Coordinates of C-alpha atoms in Angstrom, one line a residue:
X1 CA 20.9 -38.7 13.9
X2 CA 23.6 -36.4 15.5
X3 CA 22.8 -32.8 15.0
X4 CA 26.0 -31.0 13.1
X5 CA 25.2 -27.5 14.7
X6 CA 28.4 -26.9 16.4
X7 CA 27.6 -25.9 20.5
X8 CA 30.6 -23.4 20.0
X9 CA 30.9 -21.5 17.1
X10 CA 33.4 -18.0 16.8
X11 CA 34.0 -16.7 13.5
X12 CA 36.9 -14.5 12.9
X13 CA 37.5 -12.8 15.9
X14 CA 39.5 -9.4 16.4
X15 CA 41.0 -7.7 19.3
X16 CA 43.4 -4.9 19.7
X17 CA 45.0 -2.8 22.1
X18 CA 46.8 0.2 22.0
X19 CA 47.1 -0.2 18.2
X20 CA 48.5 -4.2 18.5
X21 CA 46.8 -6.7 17.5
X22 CA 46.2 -9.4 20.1
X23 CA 43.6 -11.7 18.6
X24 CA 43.6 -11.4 14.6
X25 CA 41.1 -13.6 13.1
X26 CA 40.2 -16.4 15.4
X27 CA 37.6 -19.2 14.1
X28 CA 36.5 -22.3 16.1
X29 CA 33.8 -24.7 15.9
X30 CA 33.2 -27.2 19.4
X31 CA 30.6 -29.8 18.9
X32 CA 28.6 -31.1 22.1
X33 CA 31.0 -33.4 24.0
X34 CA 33.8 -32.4 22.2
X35 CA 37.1 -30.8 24.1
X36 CA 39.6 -28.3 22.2
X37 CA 42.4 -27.1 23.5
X38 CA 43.7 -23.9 22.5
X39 CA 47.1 -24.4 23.3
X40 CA 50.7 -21.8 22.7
X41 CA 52.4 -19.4 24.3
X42 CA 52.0 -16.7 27.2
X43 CA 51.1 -13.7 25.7
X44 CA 49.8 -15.3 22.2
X45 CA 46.2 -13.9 22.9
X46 CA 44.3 -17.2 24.3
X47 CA 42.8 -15.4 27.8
X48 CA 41.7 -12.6 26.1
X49 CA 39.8 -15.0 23.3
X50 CA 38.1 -16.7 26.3
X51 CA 36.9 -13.6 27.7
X52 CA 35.2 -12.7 24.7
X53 CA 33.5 -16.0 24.1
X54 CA 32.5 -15.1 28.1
X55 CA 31.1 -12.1 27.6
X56 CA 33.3 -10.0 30.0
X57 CA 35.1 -8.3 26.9
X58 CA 34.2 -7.4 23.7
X59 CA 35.7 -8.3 20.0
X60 CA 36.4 -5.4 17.7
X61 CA 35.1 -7.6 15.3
X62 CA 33.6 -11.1 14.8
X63 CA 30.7 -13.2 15.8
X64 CA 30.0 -15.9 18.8
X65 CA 27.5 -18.5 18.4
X66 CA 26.1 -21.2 20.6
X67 CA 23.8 -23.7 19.1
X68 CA 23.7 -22.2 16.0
X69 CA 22.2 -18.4 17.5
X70 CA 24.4 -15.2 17.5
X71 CA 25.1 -14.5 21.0
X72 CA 27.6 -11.3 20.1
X73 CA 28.4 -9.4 17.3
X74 CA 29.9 -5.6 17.8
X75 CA 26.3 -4.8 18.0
X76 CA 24.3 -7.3 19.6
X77 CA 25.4 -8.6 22.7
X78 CA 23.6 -11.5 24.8
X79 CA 24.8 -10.5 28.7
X80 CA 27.7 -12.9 30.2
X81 CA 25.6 -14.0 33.1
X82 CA 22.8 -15.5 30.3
X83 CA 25.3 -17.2 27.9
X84 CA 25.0 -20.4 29.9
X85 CA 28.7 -20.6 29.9
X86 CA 30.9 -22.0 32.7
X87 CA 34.1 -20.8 34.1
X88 CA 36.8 -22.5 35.6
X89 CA 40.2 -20.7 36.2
X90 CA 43.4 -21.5 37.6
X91 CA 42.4 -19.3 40.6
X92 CA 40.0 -21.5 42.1
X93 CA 37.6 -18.5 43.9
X94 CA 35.8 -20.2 46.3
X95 CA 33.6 -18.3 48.6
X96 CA 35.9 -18.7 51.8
X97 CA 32.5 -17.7 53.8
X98 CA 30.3 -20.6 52.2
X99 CA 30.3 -23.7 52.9
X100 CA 31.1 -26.6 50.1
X101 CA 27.3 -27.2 49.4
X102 CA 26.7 -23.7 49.4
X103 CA 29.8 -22.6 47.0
X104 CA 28.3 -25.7 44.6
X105 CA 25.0 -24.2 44.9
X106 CA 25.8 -20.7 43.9
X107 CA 24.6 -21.0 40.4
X108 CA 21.7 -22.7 40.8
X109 CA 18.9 -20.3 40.6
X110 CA 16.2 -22.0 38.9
X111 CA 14.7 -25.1 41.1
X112 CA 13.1 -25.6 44.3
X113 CA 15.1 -25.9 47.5
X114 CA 14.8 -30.0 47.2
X115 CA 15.8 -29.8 43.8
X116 CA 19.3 -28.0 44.1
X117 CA 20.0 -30.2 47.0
X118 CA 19.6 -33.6 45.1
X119 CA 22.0 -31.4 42.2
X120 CA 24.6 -30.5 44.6
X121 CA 24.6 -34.0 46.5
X122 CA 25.1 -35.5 43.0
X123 CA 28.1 -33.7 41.8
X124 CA 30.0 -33.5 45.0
X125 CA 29.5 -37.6 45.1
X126 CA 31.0 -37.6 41.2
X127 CA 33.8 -35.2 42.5
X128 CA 34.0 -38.2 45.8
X129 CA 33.7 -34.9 48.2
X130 CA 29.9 -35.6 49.3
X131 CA 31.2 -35.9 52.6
X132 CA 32.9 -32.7 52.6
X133 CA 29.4 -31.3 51.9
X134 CA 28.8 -29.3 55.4
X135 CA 32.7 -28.3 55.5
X136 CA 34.6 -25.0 54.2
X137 CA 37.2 -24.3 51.9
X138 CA 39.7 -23.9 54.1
X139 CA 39.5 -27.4 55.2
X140 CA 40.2 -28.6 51.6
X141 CA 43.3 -29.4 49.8
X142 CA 44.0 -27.7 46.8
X143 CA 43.5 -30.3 44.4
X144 CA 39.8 -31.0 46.6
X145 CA 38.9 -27.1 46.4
X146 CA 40.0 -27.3 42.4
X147 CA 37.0 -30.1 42.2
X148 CA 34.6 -28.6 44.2
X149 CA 35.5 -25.3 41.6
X150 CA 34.4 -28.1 38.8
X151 CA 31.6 -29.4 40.8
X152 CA 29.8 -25.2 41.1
X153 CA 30.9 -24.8 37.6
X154 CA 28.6 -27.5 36.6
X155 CA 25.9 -27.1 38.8
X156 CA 23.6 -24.9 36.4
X157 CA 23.9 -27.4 33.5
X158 CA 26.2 -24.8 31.2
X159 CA 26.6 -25.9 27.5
X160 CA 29.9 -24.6 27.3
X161 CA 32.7 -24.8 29.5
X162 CA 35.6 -22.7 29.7
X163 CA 38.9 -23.2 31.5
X164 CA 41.7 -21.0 31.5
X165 CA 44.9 -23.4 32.8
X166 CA 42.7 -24.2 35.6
X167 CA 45.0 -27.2 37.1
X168 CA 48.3 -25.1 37.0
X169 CA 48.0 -24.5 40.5
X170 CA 47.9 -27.9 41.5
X171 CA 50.7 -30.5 42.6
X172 CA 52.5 -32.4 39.8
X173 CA 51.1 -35.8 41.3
X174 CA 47.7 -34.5 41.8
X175 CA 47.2 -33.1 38.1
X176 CA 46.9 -36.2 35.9
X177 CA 44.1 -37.9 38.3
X178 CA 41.9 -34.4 38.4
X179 CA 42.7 -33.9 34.9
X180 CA 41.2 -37.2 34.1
X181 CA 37.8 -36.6 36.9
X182 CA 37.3 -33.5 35.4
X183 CA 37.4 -35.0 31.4
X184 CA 34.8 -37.9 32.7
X185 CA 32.7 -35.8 34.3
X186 CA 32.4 -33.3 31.3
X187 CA 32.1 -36.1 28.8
X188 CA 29.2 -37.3 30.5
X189 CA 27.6 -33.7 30.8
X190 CA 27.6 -33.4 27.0
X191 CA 29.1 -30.1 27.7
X192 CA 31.7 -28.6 25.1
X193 CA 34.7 -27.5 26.8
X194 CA 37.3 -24.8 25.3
X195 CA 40.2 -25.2 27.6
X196 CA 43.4 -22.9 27.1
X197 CA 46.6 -23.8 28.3
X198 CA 50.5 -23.3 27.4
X199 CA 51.4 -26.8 28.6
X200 CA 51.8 -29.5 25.6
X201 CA 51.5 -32.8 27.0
X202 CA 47.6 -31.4 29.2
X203 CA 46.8 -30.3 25.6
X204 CA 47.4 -34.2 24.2
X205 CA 46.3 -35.5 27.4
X206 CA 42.9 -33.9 27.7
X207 CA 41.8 -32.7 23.6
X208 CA 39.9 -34.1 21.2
X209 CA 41.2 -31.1 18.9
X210 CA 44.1 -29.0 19.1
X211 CA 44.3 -24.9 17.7
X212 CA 48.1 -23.8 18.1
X213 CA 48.2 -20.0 18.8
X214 CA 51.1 -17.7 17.9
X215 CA 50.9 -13.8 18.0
X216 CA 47.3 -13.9 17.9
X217 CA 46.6 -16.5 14.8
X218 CA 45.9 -20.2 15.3
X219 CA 48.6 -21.6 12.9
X220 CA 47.7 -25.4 12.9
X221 CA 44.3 -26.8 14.0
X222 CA 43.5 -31.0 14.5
X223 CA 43.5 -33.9 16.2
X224 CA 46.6 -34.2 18.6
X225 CA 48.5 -36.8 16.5
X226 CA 47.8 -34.7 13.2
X227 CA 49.2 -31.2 15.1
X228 CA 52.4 -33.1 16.3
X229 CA 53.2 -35.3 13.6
X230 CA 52.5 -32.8 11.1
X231 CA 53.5 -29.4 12.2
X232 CA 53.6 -26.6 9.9
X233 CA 56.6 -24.9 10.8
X234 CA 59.5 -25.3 12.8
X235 CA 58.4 -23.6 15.5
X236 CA 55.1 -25.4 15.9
X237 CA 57.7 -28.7 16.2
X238 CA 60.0 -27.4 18.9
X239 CA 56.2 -26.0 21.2
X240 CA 55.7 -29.8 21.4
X241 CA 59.0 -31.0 21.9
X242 CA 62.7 -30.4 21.8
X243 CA 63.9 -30.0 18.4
X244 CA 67.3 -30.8 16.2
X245 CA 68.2 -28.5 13.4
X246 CA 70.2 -29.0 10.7
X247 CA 70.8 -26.4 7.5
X248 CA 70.7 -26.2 4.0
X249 CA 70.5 -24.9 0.8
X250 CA 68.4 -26.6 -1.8
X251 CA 69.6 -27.2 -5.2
X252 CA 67.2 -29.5 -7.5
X253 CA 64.8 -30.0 -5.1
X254 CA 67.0 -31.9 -2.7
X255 CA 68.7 -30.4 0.1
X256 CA 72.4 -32.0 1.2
X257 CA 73.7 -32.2 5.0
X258 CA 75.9 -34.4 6.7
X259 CA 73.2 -37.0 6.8
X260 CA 72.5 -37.0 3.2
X261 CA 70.2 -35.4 0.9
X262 CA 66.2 -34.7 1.9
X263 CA 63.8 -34.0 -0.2
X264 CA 62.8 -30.5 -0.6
X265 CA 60.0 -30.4 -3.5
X266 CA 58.6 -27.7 -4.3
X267 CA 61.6 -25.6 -3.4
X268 CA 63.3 -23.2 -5.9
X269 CA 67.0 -23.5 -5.7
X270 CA 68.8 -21.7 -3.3
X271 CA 66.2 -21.6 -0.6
X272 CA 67.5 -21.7 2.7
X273 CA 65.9 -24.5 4.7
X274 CA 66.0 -26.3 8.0
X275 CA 65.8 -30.0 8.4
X276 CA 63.9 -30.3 11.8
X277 CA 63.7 -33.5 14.1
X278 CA 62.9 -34.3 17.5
X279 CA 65.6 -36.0 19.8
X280 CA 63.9 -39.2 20.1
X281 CA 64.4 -39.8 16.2
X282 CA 68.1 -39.5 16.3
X283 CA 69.6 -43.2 16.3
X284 CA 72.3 -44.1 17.9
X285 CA 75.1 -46.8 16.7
X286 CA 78.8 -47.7 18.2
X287 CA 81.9 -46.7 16.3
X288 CA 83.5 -49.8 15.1
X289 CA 87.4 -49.2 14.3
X290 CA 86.3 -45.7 12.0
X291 CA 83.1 -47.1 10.2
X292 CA 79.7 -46.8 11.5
X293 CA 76.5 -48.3 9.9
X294 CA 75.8 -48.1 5.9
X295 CA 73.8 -45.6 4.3
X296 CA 70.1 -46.9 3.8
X297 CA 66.9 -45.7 2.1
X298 CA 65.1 -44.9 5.5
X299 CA 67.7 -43.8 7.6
X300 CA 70.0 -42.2 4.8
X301 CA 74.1 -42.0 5.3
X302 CA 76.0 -42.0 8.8
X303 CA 77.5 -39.2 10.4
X304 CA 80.0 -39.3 12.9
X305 CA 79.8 -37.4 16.7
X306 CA 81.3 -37.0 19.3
X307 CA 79.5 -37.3 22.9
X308 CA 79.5 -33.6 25.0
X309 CA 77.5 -35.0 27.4
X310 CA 74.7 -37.4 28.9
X311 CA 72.3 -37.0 31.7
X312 CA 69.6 -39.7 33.2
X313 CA 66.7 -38.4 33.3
X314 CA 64.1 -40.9 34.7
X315 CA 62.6 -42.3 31.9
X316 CA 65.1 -41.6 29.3
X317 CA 68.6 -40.7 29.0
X318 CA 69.5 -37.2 27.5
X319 CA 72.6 -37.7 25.0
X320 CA 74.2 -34.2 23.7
X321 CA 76.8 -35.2 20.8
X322 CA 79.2 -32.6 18.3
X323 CA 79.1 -33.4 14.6
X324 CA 82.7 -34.0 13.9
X325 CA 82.1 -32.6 10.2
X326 CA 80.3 -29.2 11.2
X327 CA 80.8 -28.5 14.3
X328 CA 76.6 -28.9 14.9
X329 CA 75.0 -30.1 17.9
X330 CA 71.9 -32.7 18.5
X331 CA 70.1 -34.3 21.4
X332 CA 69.3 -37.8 21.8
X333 CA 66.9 -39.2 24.0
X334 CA 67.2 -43.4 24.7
X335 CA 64.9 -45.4 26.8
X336 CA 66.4 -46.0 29.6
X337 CA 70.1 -45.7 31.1
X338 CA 72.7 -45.2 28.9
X339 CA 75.1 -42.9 29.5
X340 CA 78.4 -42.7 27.2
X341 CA 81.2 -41.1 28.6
X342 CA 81.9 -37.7 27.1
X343 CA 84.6 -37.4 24.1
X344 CA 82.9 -41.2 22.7
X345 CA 83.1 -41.5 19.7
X346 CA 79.7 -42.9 17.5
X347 CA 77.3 -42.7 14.4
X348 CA 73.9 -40.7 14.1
X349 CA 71.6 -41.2 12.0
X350 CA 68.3 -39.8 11.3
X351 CA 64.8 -41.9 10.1
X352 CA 63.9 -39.9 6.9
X353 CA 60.1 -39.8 7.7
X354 CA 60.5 -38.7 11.2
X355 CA 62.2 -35.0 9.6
X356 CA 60.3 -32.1 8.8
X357 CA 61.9 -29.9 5.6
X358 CA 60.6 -25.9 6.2
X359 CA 61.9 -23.3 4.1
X360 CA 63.8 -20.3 6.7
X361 CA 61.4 -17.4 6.8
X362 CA 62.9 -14.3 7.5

């Protein structure tokens, strides 16, 4: 039967400075195993939650508990160094003076001589650098010293692994195969890994669970398809994505644009709202002699645009167009080529359960 203690437990965290307010009310739970991402924003108080869950700065308030025990409250406080808690950071630190075995075998302080050895041949060979084992850092790539970083943050068996946008540093091409190493290897540890970032697509790539930080709250907490399918705000859409916006007022619970009415209920009349959509969602059809395709249930009434521009883009072609009733502009993104020449004329719609209806905050 599988224990339900979470490994990682914070409850509502605080931290100020200077009288702002730069982690207000934090809560997370990371089973064994499990990976969570806490993913927004520079500045949106991720770094300094991981240094409190470290132990190398204190909350103003709030607990931390691993395996169920309090490890730190504002009173109690279980030293950094005993937390069994790994680091990995997007500054790799390797000791430039130690070799590879040796930098893996900094942590190790339990164990006879025979004993690390066997743990540091073992991790190197998962991180396929055994045979580096006798070299220095300065013979290593960066995406090789990055592993040997994971391999010595391993090597004292730590429950909890954090990682502050450790593979930031590293090559474009590099980053999705260490990425991947680096989830197998901590999968098969058992560890529970809180890794911040400010990069979407690592956050889906790597997460079991996504918390979306702004201004010191986490505003939306879930699985990856739950946090990008259903965001709670506009802003939460456009972190992942590019975004379309149209507005609105709504008047009996339905709000009208050029695409038709939306549902909006719930909504007193004469909120101002904004119908949000990502680029991909916005179809495309060919103007034929003035009339473009007719109204339907899904993708509600037609509206006619002009093309501004079009860019290839590898994958996918960009298509900017001009609402010829509003004067608004959208992005489209196609698979593919296809590249209209600007000042073409055709008809947008939008697929009614790909939009998101949030009220305009002020």
């Amino acid at each position: 039967m599988t224990d339900p203690t979470p490994r990682l437990e914070i409850k509502n965290l605080r931290r100020s400075y200077g009288g702002r307010q730069v982690v207000d009310d934090v809560s997370l739970q990371i089973m064994p195993g499990q990976v969570t991402c806490l993913l927004g924003p520079s500045g949106c108080g991720k770094s300094t939650t991981l240094r409190m869950i470290a132990g190398v700065e204190m909350q103003d308030s709030g607990t931390i508990h691993v395996d169920g025990k309090l490890i730190c409250d504002t009173v109690f406080r279980v030293p950094p160094e005993r937390r069994e808690i790994g680091l990995m950071f997007q500054d790799f630190a390797l000791f430039p003076h130690l070799s590879v075995a040796d930098n893996v075998g900094f942590g190790l302080k339990t164990g006879t001589k025979a004993e690390k050895r066997n743990r540091i041949e073992d991790l190197l060979k998962r991180v396929d650098l055994l045979r580096y084992i006798d070299g220095y850092p300065h013979q290593l790539s960066g995406g090789e010293q990055q592993r040997v970083a994971l391999a010595r943050a391993l090597a004292p068996q730590p429950r909890i692994m954090l990682m502050d946008e450790p593979f930031s540093g590293l090559d474009n091409r590099l980053r999705d195969g260490i990425r991947d190493e680096t989830l197998s290897i901590l999968k098969e540890e058992d560890t529970a890994v809180l890794l911040v970032t400010h990069e979407p697509d690592e956050a889906m790539r790597m997460a079991d669970e996504i918390a979306l930080m702004r201004d010191g709250k986490i505003v939306q907490q879930g699985a990856p398809y739950n946090v990008y399918t259903r965001p709670v705000d506009r802003a939460s859409v456009a972190f992942f994505s590019d975004a379309n916006v149209l507005e609105a007022t709504v008047n009996g619970a339905l709000a009208d644009t050029v695409f038709g009415q939306f549902l909006a209920p719930g909504v007193p009349d004469g909120t101002p709202v904004n119908i949000v959509f990502r680029p991909q969602h916005l179809r495309i059809d060919f103007d034929r002699a003035g009339k473009g395709p007719r109204p339907t249930a899904t993708d509600g009434a037609p509206a006619r645009a002009v093309v501004e521009r079009a860019r290839f883009m590898g994958n996918e072609s960009l298509v900017e167009f001009v609402l010829e009733q509003d004067g608004s502009r959208l992005r489209a993104t196609v698979p593919n080529v296809f590249l209209p020449q600007p000042g073409a004329v055709m008809w947008l719609t939008v697929r009614r359960d790909r939009c998101f209806v949030f009220p305009v905050t002020r």
